[in-house]
Amino acid sequence: MKKHHLNILLFLIPLFLLGILNLFTPHKPAISQLENRTLKTKPLFTTEKLFSGEYFQEYEEYFADNFIFREKFVDISGKIKDLWRLPGKDKVTIVLNEGANVAAIQNKETSHGENDTSKTDTPSQTNNNDRKNEMTDKKNRTNIEGRVLVFNDCAMEIHTYNAEASKYYADFINQFQENLPNNKIKVYSLIAPTQIEFITESKYKNLSSPQKETIAYVNKHLGPQIIPVDAYQALQQNIDQYIYFRSDHHWTALGAYYAYTAFMETKSEKPLPIEQYKVKKVTPYLGSLYSTTLSQKIRENPDTVFLYQPLLKHEYIVYYENPIKIDLLDMRHAENKNKYGIFLGGDHPWGKITTEIKNGKKIIIIKDSYANAFVPFLLPHYEEIYIVDPRQFNLDIFTFIKENGIQEVLFLNYVLVTDNNGFTDLLRQMSNLP
């Protein structure tokens, strides 16, 4: 009996001590460097939350995110997951992934920083108070769970074909085009395939729905005024090159370059040869899918970020409460965990690039973060380039296009936005379309 009591004490005492230490540890990190995400903050107490049970649910999430030695436990968990891989020559596992590419990577600058510029060329903002209330709805819609395949030292998101969501996305683009200020504005649609589509091991590739068929299905439902861009073939022809990260769900800048060549060919324009660019590299990089999987194999073989330096003089301004001038390739992110944030400085509500090319051409890219590595290649072709992230944009998009005299619209998003309605719902909210 005494031995039984001793076992109970040996189990309870460490838990009690950890609880006390956790309670009295004053300085807890706000960001998990290992998982590359913001940790939960202490919830605000209200009687409404108390009686609904929401307060205790939020506090449980806060406690789990801020437990003492949490980073160590998460690291150990990742090592244990590696031991669970399927047996055989190939090291394979499947991991659940929350959020996918619907939630934006927040990179909000201060309103009064040293990079502030005067408020010029800012279109009138709609006084839409409902949008602030809708942000809660947007946030709720971003909790979309996907799956990630870890194959040897590479992590890849698994695509799930959804005919209804694919048509919903195409229908939105059609409706968007119909609401443009004039019918002379050209609208392009580029859906980026992901790495899993091009792996040669069919037993693992078949875990993901065929992306070529999904893209074709979307294109089939686009109206005759919408011009599809075939980036798929350009990427497939160069799959032996380093066009996708192994630790991140994005393409590399080289992959984005091949998509750019497809866009130029669609427009019957000549792309600039890649050899004209000076290249800078940043290493090591462990991206979003490493943060999801914490795979030791990926950690041992980190990625390199290759940066193709812009060829033209330009000015790049992003807009929050105040406009802020930043670098197109923002090297402040080179020291951060999220080095993909170098491209465009991450995701912002909207930005404007003004180049020295005086040809009067203006384009707007409505996009997810796949476009961030793509946009810099457009500089030789346009006088003004506007970049809009529907996850954060709060202006009237059609007024914005009219006021700025924009002649081309490019929707550039990766194929997983068709897995569900979440991202298209954000596009509809941004556009005030039903």
Coordinates of C-alpha atoms in Angstrom, one line a residue:
M1 CA 0.0 0.0 0.0
K2 CA 2.9 2.4 0.9
K3 CA 4.5 1.6 -2.5
H4 CA 1.2 2.5 -4.2
H5 CA 1.1 5.9 -2.4
L6 CA 4.7 6.5 -3.2
N7 CA 4.0 6.0 -6.9
I8 CA 1.2 8.5 -6.8
L9 CA 3.3 11.0 -5.0
L10 CA 6.2 10.6 -7.6
F11 CA 3.6 11.3 -10.3
L12 CA 1.9 14.2 -8.7
I13 CA 4.8 16.1 -7.2
P14 CA 6.6 16.9 -10.5
L15 CA 3.2 18.1 -12.0
F16 CA 2.6 20.3 -8.9
L17 CA 6.1 21.8 -9.1
L18 CA 5.8 22.5 -12.8
G19 CA 2.4 24.1 -12.2
I20 CA 3.9 26.4 -9.5
L21 CA 6.9 27.3 -11.7
N22 CA 4.6 28.0 -14.6
L23 CA 2.4 30.2 -12.4
F24 CA 5.2 32.3 -11.1
T25 CA 7.3 32.6 -14.3
P26 CA 6.8 36.3 -15.2
H27 CA 8.4 36.6 -18.6
K28 CA 6.8 34.3 -21.2
P29 CA 7.6 34.6 -24.9
A30 CA 4.9 36.1 -27.2
I31 CA 6.2 34.1 -30.3
S32 CA 7.2 30.5 -30.7
Q33 CA 10.4 30.6 -32.7
L34 CA 10.3 26.9 -33.2
E35 CA 6.7 26.9 -34.6
N36 CA 7.0 30.4 -36.2
R37 CA 3.7 31.5 -34.7
T38 CA 2.2 34.0 -32.2
L39 CA 1.3 32.3 -28.9
K40 CA -2.1 32.8 -27.3
T41 CA -2.4 35.8 -25.0
K42 CA -4.3 35.8 -21.7
P43 CA -8.0 36.1 -22.5
L44 CA -10.1 39.1 -21.5
F45 CA -12.6 38.2 -18.8
T46 CA -16.3 39.0 -19.4
T47 CA -19.4 37.6 -17.8
E48 CA -20.7 36.8 -21.3
K49 CA -17.6 34.7 -22.0
L50 CA -17.8 33.1 -18.6
F51 CA -21.3 31.8 -18.9
S52 CA -20.8 30.7 -22.5
G53 CA -17.8 28.7 -21.6
E54 CA -15.6 30.6 -24.1
Y55 CA -13.5 32.1 -21.4
F56 CA -12.3 28.7 -20.0
Q57 CA -11.7 27.5 -23.5
E58 CA -9.5 30.5 -24.3
Y59 CA -7.7 30.2 -21.0
E60 CA -7.0 26.6 -21.7
E61 CA -5.4 27.5 -25.0
Y62 CA -3.5 30.3 -23.4
F63 CA -2.2 28.0 -20.6
A64 CA -1.2 25.3 -23.2
D65 CA 0.7 27.9 -25.2
N66 CA 2.5 29.4 -22.3
F67 CA 3.5 26.4 -20.2
I68 CA 7.0 26.4 -18.8
F69 CA 9.6 24.6 -20.9
R70 CA 7.0 24.5 -23.7
E71 CA 9.6 24.9 -26.6
K72 CA 11.6 22.0 -25.2
F73 CA 8.5 19.8 -25.0
V74 CA 7.5 20.7 -28.6
D75 CA 11.0 19.9 -29.8
I76 CA 10.9 16.5 -28.1
S77 CA 7.4 15.9 -29.6
G78 CA 8.9 16.5 -33.1
K79 CA 11.6 14.0 -32.5
I80 CA 9.1 11.4 -31.3
K81 CA 7.0 12.1 -34.4
D82 CA 10.0 11.3 -36.6
L83 CA 10.2 7.9 -34.9
W84 CA 6.6 7.2 -36.0
R85 CA 7.3 7.4 -39.7
L86 CA 6.1 4.6 -41.9
P87 CA 8.7 1.8 -42.1
G88 CA 10.6 1.2 -45.3
K89 CA 13.2 2.9 -47.5
D90 CA 11.3 6.1 -47.8
K91 CA 10.8 8.1 -44.6
V92 CA 7.2 9.2 -44.7
T93 CA 4.6 10.7 -42.3
I94 CA 1.4 12.7 -42.6
V95 CA 0.8 15.7 -40.3
L96 CA -2.3 17.8 -39.7
N97 CA -1.9 21.4 -40.7
E98 CA -4.1 24.2 -39.4
G99 CA -4.7 27.4 -41.3
A100 CA -3.1 26.5 -44.7
N101 CA -2.7 29.7 -46.7
V102 CA -5.8 31.5 -45.7
A103 CA -4.4 33.4 -42.8
A104 CA -2.1 36.2 -43.8
I105 CA 1.5 36.6 -42.4
Q106 CA 1.2 39.8 -40.4
N107 CA 4.0 42.2 -40.9
K108 CA 2.3 45.4 -39.8
E109 CA 4.8 48.3 -39.5
T110 CA 4.4 51.1 -36.9
S111 CA 2.4 54.1 -38.0
H112 CA 5.1 56.6 -37.0
G113 CA 8.3 54.8 -37.9
E114 CA 11.2 56.2 -39.7
N115 CA 9.9 54.8 -43.0
D116 CA 6.7 56.9 -43.0
T117 CA 6.0 58.8 -46.2
S118 CA 3.6 61.6 -46.9
K119 CA 0.0 60.5 -47.7
T120 CA -0.1 60.8 -51.4
D121 CA -2.0 58.8 -54.0
T122 CA -4.1 57.2 -51.4
P123 CA -7.6 56.5 -52.7
S124 CA -10.6 57.4 -50.5
Q125 CA -11.3 54.7 -48.0
T126 CA -14.9 53.5 -47.6
N127 CA -16.3 54.2 -44.2
N128 CA -17.4 50.7 -43.7
N129 CA -17.7 50.0 -40.0
D130 CA -19.1 46.6 -40.7
R131 CA -15.7 45.5 -41.9
K132 CA -14.2 45.7 -38.5
N133 CA -16.9 43.4 -37.2
E134 CA -16.3 41.1 -40.1
M135 CA -12.7 40.6 -39.2
T136 CA -13.9 38.3 -36.4
D137 CA -15.7 36.3 -39.0
K138 CA -12.7 36.2 -41.2
K139 CA -10.5 35.0 -38.4
N140 CA -12.9 32.2 -37.6
R141 CA -12.8 31.1 -41.2
T142 CA -9.1 30.7 -41.3
N143 CA -9.0 27.7 -38.9
I144 CA -9.0 25.3 -41.8
E145 CA -7.2 22.0 -41.2
G146 CA -5.2 20.4 -44.0
R147 CA -2.6 17.7 -44.3
V148 CA 1.1 17.7 -44.9
L149 CA 3.1 14.8 -46.4
V150 CA 6.7 14.6 -45.1
F151 CA 8.6 12.5 -47.6
N152 CA 12.3 12.1 -46.7
D153 CA 13.6 15.7 -46.2
C154 CA 10.7 17.4 -47.9
A155 CA 7.3 18.6 -46.6
M156 CA 4.3 19.1 -49.0
E157 CA 0.7 20.2 -48.5
I158 CA -1.9 17.7 -49.7
H159 CA -4.5 19.0 -52.0
T160 CA -8.1 17.8 -51.8
Y161 CA -10.3 18.3 -54.9
N162 CA -13.5 20.1 -54.1
A163 CA -15.7 20.8 -57.2
E164 CA -18.1 23.1 -55.4
A165 CA -15.3 25.2 -53.9
S166 CA -13.5 25.3 -57.3
K167 CA -16.5 26.5 -59.1
Y168 CA -17.2 29.0 -56.3
Y169 CA -13.7 30.5 -56.8
A170 CA -14.3 30.7 -60.6
D171 CA -17.7 32.2 -60.2
F172 CA -16.3 34.9 -57.9
I173 CA -13.7 35.9 -60.6
N174 CA -16.5 36.1 -63.2
Q175 CA -18.6 38.2 -60.9
F176 CA -15.7 40.4 -60.1
Q177 CA -15.0 41.1 -63.8
E178 CA -18.7 42.0 -64.4
N179 CA -18.4 44.7 -61.6
L180 CA -15.3 46.4 -63.0
P181 CA -15.6 50.1 -63.9
N182 CA -15.3 49.3 -67.6
N183 CA -15.1 46.2 -69.8
K184 CA -11.7 47.2 -71.3
I185 CA -9.9 46.1 -68.1
K186 CA -8.2 42.7 -68.7
V187 CA -8.6 40.0 -66.1
Y188 CA -6.1 37.1 -65.7
S189 CA -6.3 34.1 -63.5
L190 CA -3.1 32.2 -62.4
I191 CA -3.5 29.2 -60.1
A192 CA -0.1 28.0 -58.8
P193 CA 0.3 24.2 -58.4
T194 CA 2.3 22.9 -55.4
Q195 CA 5.3 20.6 -55.1
I196 CA 3.4 17.4 -54.4
E197 CA 1.9 17.5 -57.9
F198 CA 5.3 16.9 -59.5
I199 CA 6.9 14.2 -57.3
T200 CA 7.5 10.9 -59.2
E201 CA 6.6 8.5 -56.4
S202 CA 3.0 7.8 -57.4
K203 CA 2.0 6.1 -54.2
Y204 CA 2.6 9.3 -52.3
K205 CA 1.6 11.7 -55.1
N206 CA -1.8 10.0 -55.2
L207 CA -2.4 11.0 -51.6
S208 CA -3.1 14.4 -53.2
S209 CA -5.8 15.1 -55.7
P210 CA -4.5 15.8 -59.3
Q211 CA -4.0 19.6 -59.3
K212 CA -3.9 19.8 -63.1
E213 CA -7.5 18.6 -63.1
T214 CA -8.5 21.1 -60.4
I215 CA -6.9 24.0 -62.3
A216 CA -8.6 22.8 -65.6
Y217 CA -11.9 22.7 -63.8
V218 CA -11.6 26.2 -62.5
N219 CA -10.5 27.5 -66.0
K220 CA -13.5 25.7 -67.6
H221 CA -15.9 27.7 -65.4
L222 CA -14.2 31.1 -66.0
G223 CA -16.1 33.4 -68.3
P224 CA -14.9 34.2 -71.8
Q225 CA -13.6 37.6 -70.6
I226 CA -11.2 35.9 -68.1
I227 CA -7.8 34.9 -69.4
P228 CA -6.2 31.8 -67.7
V229 CA -2.5 31.7 -67.3
D230 CA -0.9 28.2 -67.7
A231 CA 1.9 28.3 -65.1
Y232 CA 1.5 24.5 -64.6
Q233 CA 3.4 23.6 -67.8
A234 CA 6.2 26.1 -67.2
L235 CA 6.8 24.6 -63.7
Q236 CA 6.5 21.0 -64.9
Q237 CA 9.1 21.6 -67.6
N238 CA 11.6 22.8 -65.0
I239 CA 10.8 20.5 -62.1
D240 CA 14.4 19.3 -62.0
Q241 CA 15.4 22.8 -60.8
Y242 CA 15.1 24.3 -57.3
I243 CA 11.6 25.7 -57.9
Y244 CA 10.0 24.7 -54.6
F245 CA 11.2 24.9 -51.0
R246 CA 11.5 21.6 -49.1
S247 CA 10.5 23.1 -45.7
D248 CA 7.9 25.7 -46.9
H249 CA 4.6 25.6 -48.8
H250 CA 5.7 28.3 -51.3
W251 CA 7.6 28.1 -54.5
T252 CA 11.1 29.6 -54.6
A253 CA 11.9 32.8 -56.5
L254 CA 13.0 30.6 -59.4
G255 CA 9.6 28.8 -59.4
A256 CA 7.9 32.2 -59.4
Y257 CA 10.1 33.3 -62.3
Y258 CA 8.9 30.4 -64.5
A259 CA 5.3 31.4 -63.6
Y260 CA 6.1 34.9 -64.6
T261 CA 7.4 33.7 -68.0
A262 CA 4.0 31.9 -68.5
F263 CA 2.2 35.2 -67.7
M264 CA 4.3 37.1 -70.2
E265 CA 3.7 34.5 -72.9
T266 CA 0.0 34.7 -72.2
K267 CA 0.2 38.4 -72.8
S268 CA 2.4 37.9 -75.9
E269 CA 5.2 39.8 -74.3
K270 CA 8.8 38.7 -73.9
P271 CA 10.1 37.8 -70.4
L272 CA 13.5 39.0 -69.3
P273 CA 16.1 36.2 -69.3
I274 CA 16.9 35.0 -65.8
E275 CA 20.6 35.4 -66.5
Q276 CA 20.2 39.2 -66.4
Y277 CA 19.5 39.2 -62.7
K278 CA 22.1 39.3 -60.0
V279 CA 21.5 36.7 -57.3
K280 CA 21.9 36.9 -53.6
K281 CA 21.3 34.0 -51.3
V282 CA 20.1 33.7 -47.7
T283 CA 20.6 30.6 -45.7
P284 CA 19.6 28.5 -43.7
Y285 CA 15.8 28.7 -44.0
L286 CA 13.3 26.5 -42.3
G287 CA 9.9 27.5 -43.5
S288 CA 6.2 27.1 -42.7
L289 CA 5.9 23.4 -43.2
Y290 CA 8.9 22.7 -41.0
S291 CA 7.1 24.7 -38.3
T292 CA 4.1 22.4 -38.8
T293 CA 6.0 19.1 -38.8
L294 CA 9.1 19.8 -36.8
S295 CA 10.8 17.1 -38.9
Q296 CA 14.4 16.4 -37.8
K297 CA 15.2 15.3 -41.3
I298 CA 14.1 18.7 -42.7
R299 CA 16.0 20.5 -39.9
E300 CA 19.2 18.8 -40.9
N301 CA 18.7 19.9 -44.6
P302 CA 17.5 23.5 -44.5
D303 CA 16.5 25.5 -47.6
T304 CA 18.3 28.4 -49.2
V305 CA 16.4 31.6 -50.3
F306 CA 17.7 32.9 -53.6
L307 CA 16.9 36.5 -54.3
Y308 CA 16.9 38.0 -57.8
Q309 CA 17.8 41.6 -57.4
P310 CA 15.4 44.1 -59.1
L311 CA 16.9 45.6 -62.3
L312 CA 15.1 48.9 -62.3
K313 CA 14.9 51.9 -60.0
H314 CA 11.6 51.8 -58.1
E315 CA 9.7 53.0 -55.1
Y316 CA 7.7 50.5 -53.0
I317 CA 5.2 51.8 -50.4
V318 CA 2.9 49.6 -48.3
Y319 CA -0.3 51.1 -46.7
Y320 CA -1.7 50.7 -43.2
E321 CA -2.9 53.8 -41.2
N322 CA 0.0 55.6 -42.9
P323 CA 2.0 54.8 -46.0
I324 CA 5.4 53.2 -45.3
K325 CA 8.3 53.0 -47.7
I326 CA 10.2 49.7 -47.6
D327 CA 12.5 47.6 -49.8
L328 CA 10.9 45.3 -52.3
L329 CA 13.3 42.6 -51.0
D330 CA 13.1 43.5 -47.3
M331 CA 16.4 42.1 -45.9
R332 CA 15.2 42.8 -42.3
H333 CA 13.5 39.4 -42.6
A334 CA 16.8 37.7 -43.5
E335 CA 17.5 37.5 -39.7
N336 CA 14.0 36.2 -38.9
K337 CA 12.7 32.7 -39.0
N338 CA 10.3 33.5 -41.7
K339 CA 12.8 34.4 -44.5
Y340 CA 10.0 34.1 -47.1
G341 CA 9.0 37.5 -45.7
I342 CA 11.9 39.0 -47.5
F343 CA 9.7 39.0 -50.7
L344 CA 7.6 42.3 -50.6
G345 CA 8.3 42.5 -46.8
G346 CA 5.6 39.9 -46.3
D347 CA 1.8 40.3 -46.6
H348 CA 0.3 43.8 -46.3
P349 CA -3.2 45.2 -46.9
W350 CA -2.0 46.8 -50.1
G351 CA 1.1 48.1 -51.7
K352 CA 2.2 50.2 -54.7
I353 CA 5.4 49.9 -56.8
T354 CA 6.3 52.8 -59.0
T355 CA 9.0 52.1 -61.6
E356 CA 11.1 54.2 -63.9
I357 CA 9.3 52.6 -66.9
K358 CA 7.1 55.3 -68.4
N359 CA 4.8 53.2 -70.4
G360 CA 1.5 54.1 -68.6
K361 CA 0.8 50.4 -67.8
K362 CA -0.9 49.6 -64.5
I363 CA -1.7 46.3 -63.0
I364 CA -3.2 45.1 -59.8
I365 CA -2.4 41.7 -58.3
I366 CA -5.1 40.2 -56.0
K367 CA -3.2 37.5 -54.2
D368 CA -2.1 35.1 -51.5
S369 CA 1.5 35.0 -50.4
Y370 CA 2.5 32.9 -53.5
A371 CA 2.5 36.2 -55.4
N372 CA 5.2 37.8 -53.2
A373 CA 8.1 36.1 -54.9
F374 CA 6.4 36.6 -58.3
V375 CA 5.8 40.4 -58.3
P376 CA 9.4 41.6 -58.4
F377 CA 9.8 40.1 -61.9
L378 CA 7.0 42.4 -63.2
L379 CA 9.0 45.6 -62.7
P380 CA 10.4 45.9 -66.3
H381 CA 6.8 45.7 -67.7
Y382 CA 4.7 48.2 -65.8
E383 CA 4.9 51.8 -64.6
E384 CA 2.7 51.1 -61.6
I385 CA 2.1 47.8 -59.8
Y386 CA -0.6 47.4 -57.1
I387 CA -0.6 44.5 -54.7
V388 CA -3.7 43.6 -52.7
D389 CA -4.1 41.0 -50.0
P390 CA -7.8 40.2 -49.6
R391 CA -7.2 38.9 -46.1
Q392 CA -6.4 42.5 -44.9
F393 CA -7.6 45.0 -47.6
N394 CA -10.4 47.4 -46.3
L395 CA -11.0 49.7 -49.3
D396 CA -13.6 49.6 -52.0
I397 CA -11.8 47.5 -54.5
F398 CA -13.8 48.7 -57.6
T399 CA -13.4 52.4 -56.6
F400 CA -9.7 51.7 -56.0
I401 CA -9.3 50.3 -59.5
K402 CA -11.2 53.2 -61.1
E403 CA -9.3 55.9 -59.2
N404 CA -5.9 54.6 -60.0
G405 CA -6.6 53.9 -63.7
I406 CA -5.7 50.3 -63.5
Q407 CA -5.9 48.4 -66.8
E408 CA -5.1 44.8 -65.8
V409 CA -6.1 42.5 -62.9
L410 CA -4.3 39.4 -62.1
F411 CA -5.6 36.9 -59.6
L412 CA -2.6 34.8 -58.4
N413 CA -3.3 32.2 -55.7
Y414 CA -2.2 28.7 -55.1
V415 CA -4.3 25.7 -55.8
L416 CA -5.2 24.9 -52.2
V417 CA -7.5 28.0 -52.1
T418 CA -10.0 25.7 -54.0
D419 CA -9.9 23.1 -51.2
N420 CA -12.7 25.0 -49.4
N421 CA -14.7 28.2 -49.6
G422 CA -12.6 30.1 -47.0
F423 CA -10.3 32.2 -49.2
T424 CA -13.1 32.9 -51.7
D425 CA -15.3 34.1 -48.9
L426 CA -12.5 36.6 -48.1
L427 CA -12.4 37.7 -51.7
R428 CA -16.1 38.2 -51.7
Q429 CA -16.0 40.2 -48.5
M430 CA -13.2 42.4 -49.8
S431 CA -15.3 43.1 -53.0
N432 CA -18.6 43.5 -51.2
L433 CA -20.1 40.8 -53.4
P434 CA -22.8 38.3 -52.2

